[in-house]
PDB file of C-alpha atoms in Angstrom:
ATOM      1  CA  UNK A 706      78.789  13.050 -64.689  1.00 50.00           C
ATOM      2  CA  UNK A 707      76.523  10.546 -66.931  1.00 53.00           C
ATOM      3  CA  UNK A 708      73.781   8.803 -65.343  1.00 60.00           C
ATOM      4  CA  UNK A 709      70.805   6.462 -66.616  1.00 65.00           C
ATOM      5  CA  UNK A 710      71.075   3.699 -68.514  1.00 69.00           C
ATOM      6  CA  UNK A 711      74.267   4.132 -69.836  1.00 76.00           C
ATOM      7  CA  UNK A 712      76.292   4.262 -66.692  1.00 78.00           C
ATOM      8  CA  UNK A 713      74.316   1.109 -65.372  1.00 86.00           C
ATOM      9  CA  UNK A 714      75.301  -1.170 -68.966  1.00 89.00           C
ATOM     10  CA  UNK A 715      79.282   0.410 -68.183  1.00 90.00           C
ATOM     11  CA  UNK A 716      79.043  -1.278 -64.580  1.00 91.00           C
ATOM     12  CA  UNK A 717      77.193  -4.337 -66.068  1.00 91.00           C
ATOM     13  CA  UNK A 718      79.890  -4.942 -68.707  1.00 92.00           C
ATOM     14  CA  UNK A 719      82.888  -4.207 -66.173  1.00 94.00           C
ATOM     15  CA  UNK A 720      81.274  -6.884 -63.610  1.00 95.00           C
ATOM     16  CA  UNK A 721      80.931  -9.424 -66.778  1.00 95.00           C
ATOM     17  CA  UNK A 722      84.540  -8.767 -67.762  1.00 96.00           C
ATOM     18  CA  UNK A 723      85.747  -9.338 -63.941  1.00 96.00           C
ATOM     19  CA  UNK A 724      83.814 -12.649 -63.803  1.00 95.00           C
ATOM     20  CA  UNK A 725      85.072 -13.332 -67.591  1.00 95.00           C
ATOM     21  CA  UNK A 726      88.833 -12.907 -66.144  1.00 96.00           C
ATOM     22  CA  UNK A 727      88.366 -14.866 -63.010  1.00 96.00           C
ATOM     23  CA  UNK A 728      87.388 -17.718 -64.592  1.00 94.00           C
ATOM     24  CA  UNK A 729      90.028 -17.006 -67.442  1.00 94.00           C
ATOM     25  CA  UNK A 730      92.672 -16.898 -64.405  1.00 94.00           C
ATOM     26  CA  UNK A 731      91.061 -19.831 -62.304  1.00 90.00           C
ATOM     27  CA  UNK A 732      91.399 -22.072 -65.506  1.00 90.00           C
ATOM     28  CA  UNK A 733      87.442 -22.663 -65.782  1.00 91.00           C
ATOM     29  CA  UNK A 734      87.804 -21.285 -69.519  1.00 92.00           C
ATOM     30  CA  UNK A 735      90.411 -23.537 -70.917  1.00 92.00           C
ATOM     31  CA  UNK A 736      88.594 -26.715 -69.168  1.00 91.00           C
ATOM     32  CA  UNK A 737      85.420 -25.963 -70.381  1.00 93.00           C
ATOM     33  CA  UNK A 738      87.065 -25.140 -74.275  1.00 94.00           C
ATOM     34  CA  UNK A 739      88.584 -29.158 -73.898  1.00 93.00           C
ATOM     35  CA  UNK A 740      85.502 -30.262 -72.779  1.00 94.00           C
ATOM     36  CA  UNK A 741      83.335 -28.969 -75.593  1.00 94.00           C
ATOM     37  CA  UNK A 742      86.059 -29.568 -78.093  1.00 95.00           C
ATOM     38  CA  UNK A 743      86.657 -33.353 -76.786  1.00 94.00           C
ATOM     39  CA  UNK A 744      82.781 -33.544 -77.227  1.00 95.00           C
ATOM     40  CA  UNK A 745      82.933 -32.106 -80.691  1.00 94.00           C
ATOM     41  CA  UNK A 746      85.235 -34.741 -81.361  1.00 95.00           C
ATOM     42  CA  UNK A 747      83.004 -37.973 -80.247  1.00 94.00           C
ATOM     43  CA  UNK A 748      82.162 -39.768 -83.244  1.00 93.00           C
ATOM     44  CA  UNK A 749      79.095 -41.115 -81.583  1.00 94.00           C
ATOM     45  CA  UNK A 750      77.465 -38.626 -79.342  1.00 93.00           C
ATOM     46  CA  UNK A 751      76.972 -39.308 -76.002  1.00 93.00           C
ATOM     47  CA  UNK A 752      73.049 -39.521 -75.111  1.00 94.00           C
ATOM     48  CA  UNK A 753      73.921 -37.131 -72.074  1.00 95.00           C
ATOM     49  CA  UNK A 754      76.324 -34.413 -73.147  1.00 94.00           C
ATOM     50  CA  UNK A 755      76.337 -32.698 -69.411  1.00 94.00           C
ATOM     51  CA  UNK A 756      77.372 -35.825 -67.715  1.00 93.00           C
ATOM     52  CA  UNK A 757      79.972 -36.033 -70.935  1.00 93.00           C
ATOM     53  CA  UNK A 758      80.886 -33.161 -69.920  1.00 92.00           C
ATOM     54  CA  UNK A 759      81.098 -33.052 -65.957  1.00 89.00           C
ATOM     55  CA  UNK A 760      82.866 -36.453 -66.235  1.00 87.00           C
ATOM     56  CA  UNK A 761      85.416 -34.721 -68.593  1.00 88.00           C
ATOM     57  CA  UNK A 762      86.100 -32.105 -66.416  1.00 85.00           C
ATOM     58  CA  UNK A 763      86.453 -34.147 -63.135  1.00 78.00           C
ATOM     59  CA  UNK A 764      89.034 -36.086 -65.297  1.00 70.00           C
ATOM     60  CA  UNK A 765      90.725 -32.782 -66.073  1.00 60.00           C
ATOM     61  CA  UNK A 766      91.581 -31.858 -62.031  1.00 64.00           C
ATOM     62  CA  UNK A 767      93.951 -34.664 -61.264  1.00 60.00           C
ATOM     63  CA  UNK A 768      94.857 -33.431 -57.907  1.00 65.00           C
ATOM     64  CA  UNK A 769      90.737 -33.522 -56.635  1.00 66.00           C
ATOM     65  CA  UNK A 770      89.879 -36.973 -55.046  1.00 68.00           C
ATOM     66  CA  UNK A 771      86.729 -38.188 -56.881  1.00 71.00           C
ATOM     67  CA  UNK A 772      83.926 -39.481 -55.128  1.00 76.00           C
ATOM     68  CA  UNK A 773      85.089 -43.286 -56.181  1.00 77.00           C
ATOM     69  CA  UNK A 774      88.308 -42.629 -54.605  1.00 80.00           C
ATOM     70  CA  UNK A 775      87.109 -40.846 -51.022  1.00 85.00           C
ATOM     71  CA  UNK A 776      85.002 -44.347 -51.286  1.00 88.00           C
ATOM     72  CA  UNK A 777      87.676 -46.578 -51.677  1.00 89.00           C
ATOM     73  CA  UNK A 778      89.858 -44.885 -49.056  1.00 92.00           C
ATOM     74  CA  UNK A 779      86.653 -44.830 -46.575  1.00 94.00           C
ATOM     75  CA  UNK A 780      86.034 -48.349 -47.222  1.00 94.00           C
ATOM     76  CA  UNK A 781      89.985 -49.391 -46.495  1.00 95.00           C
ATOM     77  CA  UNK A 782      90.156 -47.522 -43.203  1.00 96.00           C
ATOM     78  CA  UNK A 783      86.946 -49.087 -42.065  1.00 97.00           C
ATOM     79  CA  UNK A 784      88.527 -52.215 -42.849  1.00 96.00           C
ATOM     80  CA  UNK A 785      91.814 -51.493 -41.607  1.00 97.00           C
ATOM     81  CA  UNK A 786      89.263 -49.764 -37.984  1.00 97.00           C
ATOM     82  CA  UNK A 787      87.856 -53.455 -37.687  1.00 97.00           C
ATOM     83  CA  UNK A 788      91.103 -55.099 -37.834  1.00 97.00           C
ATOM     84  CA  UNK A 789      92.644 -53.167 -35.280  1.00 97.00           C
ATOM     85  CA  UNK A 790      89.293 -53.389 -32.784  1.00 97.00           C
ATOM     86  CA  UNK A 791      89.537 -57.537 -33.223  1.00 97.00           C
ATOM     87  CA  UNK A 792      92.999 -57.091 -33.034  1.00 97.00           C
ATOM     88  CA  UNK A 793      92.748 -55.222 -29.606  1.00 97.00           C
ATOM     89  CA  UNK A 794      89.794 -57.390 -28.548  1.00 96.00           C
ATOM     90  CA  UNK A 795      92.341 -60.200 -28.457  1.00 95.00           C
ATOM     91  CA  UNK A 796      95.108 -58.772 -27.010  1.00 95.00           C
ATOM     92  CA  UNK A 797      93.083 -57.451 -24.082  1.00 94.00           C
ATOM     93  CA  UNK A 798      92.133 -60.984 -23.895  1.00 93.00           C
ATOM     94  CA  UNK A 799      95.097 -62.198 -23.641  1.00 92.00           C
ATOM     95  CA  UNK A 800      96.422 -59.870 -21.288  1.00 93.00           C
ATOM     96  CA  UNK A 801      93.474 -60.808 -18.889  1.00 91.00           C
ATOM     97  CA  UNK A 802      94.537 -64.417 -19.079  1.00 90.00           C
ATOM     98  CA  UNK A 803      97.870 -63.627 -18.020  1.00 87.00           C
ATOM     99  CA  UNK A 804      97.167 -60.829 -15.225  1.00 79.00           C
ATOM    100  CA  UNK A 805      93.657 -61.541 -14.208  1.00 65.00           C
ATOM    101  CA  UNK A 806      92.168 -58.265 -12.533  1.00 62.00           C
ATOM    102  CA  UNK A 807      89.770 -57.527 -10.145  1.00 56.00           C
ATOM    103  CA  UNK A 808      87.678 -54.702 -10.840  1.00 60.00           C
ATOM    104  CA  UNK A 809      85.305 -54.847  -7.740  1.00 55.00           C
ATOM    105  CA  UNK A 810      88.138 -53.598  -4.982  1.00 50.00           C
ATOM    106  CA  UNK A 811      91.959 -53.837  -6.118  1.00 51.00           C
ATOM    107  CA  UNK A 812      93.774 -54.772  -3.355  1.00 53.00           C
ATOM    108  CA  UNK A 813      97.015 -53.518  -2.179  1.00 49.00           C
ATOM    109  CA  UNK A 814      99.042 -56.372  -4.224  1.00 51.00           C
ATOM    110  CA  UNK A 815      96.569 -55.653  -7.174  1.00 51.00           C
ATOM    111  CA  UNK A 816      98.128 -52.575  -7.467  1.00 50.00           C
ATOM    112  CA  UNK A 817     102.247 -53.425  -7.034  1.00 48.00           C
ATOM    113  CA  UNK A 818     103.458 -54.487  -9.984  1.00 49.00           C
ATOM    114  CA  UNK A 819     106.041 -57.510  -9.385  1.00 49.00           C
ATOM    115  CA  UNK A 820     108.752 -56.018 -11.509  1.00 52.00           C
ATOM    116  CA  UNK A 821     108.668 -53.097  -8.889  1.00 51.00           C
ATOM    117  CA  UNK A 822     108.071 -54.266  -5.545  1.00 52.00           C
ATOM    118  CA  UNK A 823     110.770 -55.513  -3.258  1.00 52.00           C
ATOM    119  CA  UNK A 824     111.368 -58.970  -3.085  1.00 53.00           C
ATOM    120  CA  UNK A 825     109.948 -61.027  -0.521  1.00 57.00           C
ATOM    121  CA  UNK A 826     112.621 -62.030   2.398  1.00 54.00           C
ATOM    122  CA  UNK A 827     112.245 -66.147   3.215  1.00 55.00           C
ATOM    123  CA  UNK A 828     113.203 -67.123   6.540  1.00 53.00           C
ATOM    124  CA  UNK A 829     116.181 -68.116   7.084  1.00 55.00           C
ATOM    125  CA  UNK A 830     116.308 -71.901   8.419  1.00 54.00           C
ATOM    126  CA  UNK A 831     118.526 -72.477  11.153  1.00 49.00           C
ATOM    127  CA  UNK A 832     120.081 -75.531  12.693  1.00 50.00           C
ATOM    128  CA  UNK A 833     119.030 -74.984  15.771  1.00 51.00           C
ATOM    129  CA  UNK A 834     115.220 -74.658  15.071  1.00 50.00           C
ATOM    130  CA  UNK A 835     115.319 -78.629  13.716  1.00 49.00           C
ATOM    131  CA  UNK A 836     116.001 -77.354  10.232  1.00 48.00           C
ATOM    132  CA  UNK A 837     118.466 -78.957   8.065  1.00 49.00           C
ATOM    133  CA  UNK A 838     121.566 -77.406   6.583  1.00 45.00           C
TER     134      UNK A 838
END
């Protein structure tokens, strides 16, 4: 069995070729081939050819939210977080105008709805009592 130097530059080159063929399968290869090639290509050349470059390849994963985008969307459901908390603000306001509550101690009628409680008997008027018919 060999030992040494040569058996550490086999493992060496077998760990480069693993890495060499994950990126190959990952896509990282081809990406960074368009990048360089679409850089090639510039007829002026950009003054910063890794932020050429990063901005090519964020341009070249579709499906990944950019940091512009995650911004916009954060900034709509903020928006969309405050009109719903004025919009709530107003309609607890405007239930408290209709059904004012007491917090302090509810009282027994507090706490029956109307819509579920029986309704309340009159007395009856009768002729005899001086009431009228």
């Amino acid at each position: 069995m060999a030992s040494g130097p040569f058996m550490n530059t086999r493992i060496a080159d077998q760990k480069r070729e693993d890495f060499r063929r994950y990126l190959e399968e990952a896509g990282v290869l081809e990406a960074m081939t368009r990048a360089l090639a679409k850089l090639n290509d510039e007829s002026q050349r950009p003054t910063d050819p890794m932020q050429y470059i990063c901005n090519t390849l964020k341009v070249s994963q579709p499906g990944q939210p950019t940091i512009d985008g995650l911004r916009n969307q954060l900034a709509d459901a903020q928006a969309e977080l405050k009109r719903l908390r004025s919009e709530n603000e107003f309609l607890v306001t405007e239930l408290s105008k209709t059904k004012p509550m007491s917090r302090s101690s509810p009282s027994s009628s507090d706490c029956a709805s109307p819509k579920h409680s029986p309704p309340k008997k009159q007395p009856l008027m009768s002729s005899t009592k001086g009431g009228r018919k």
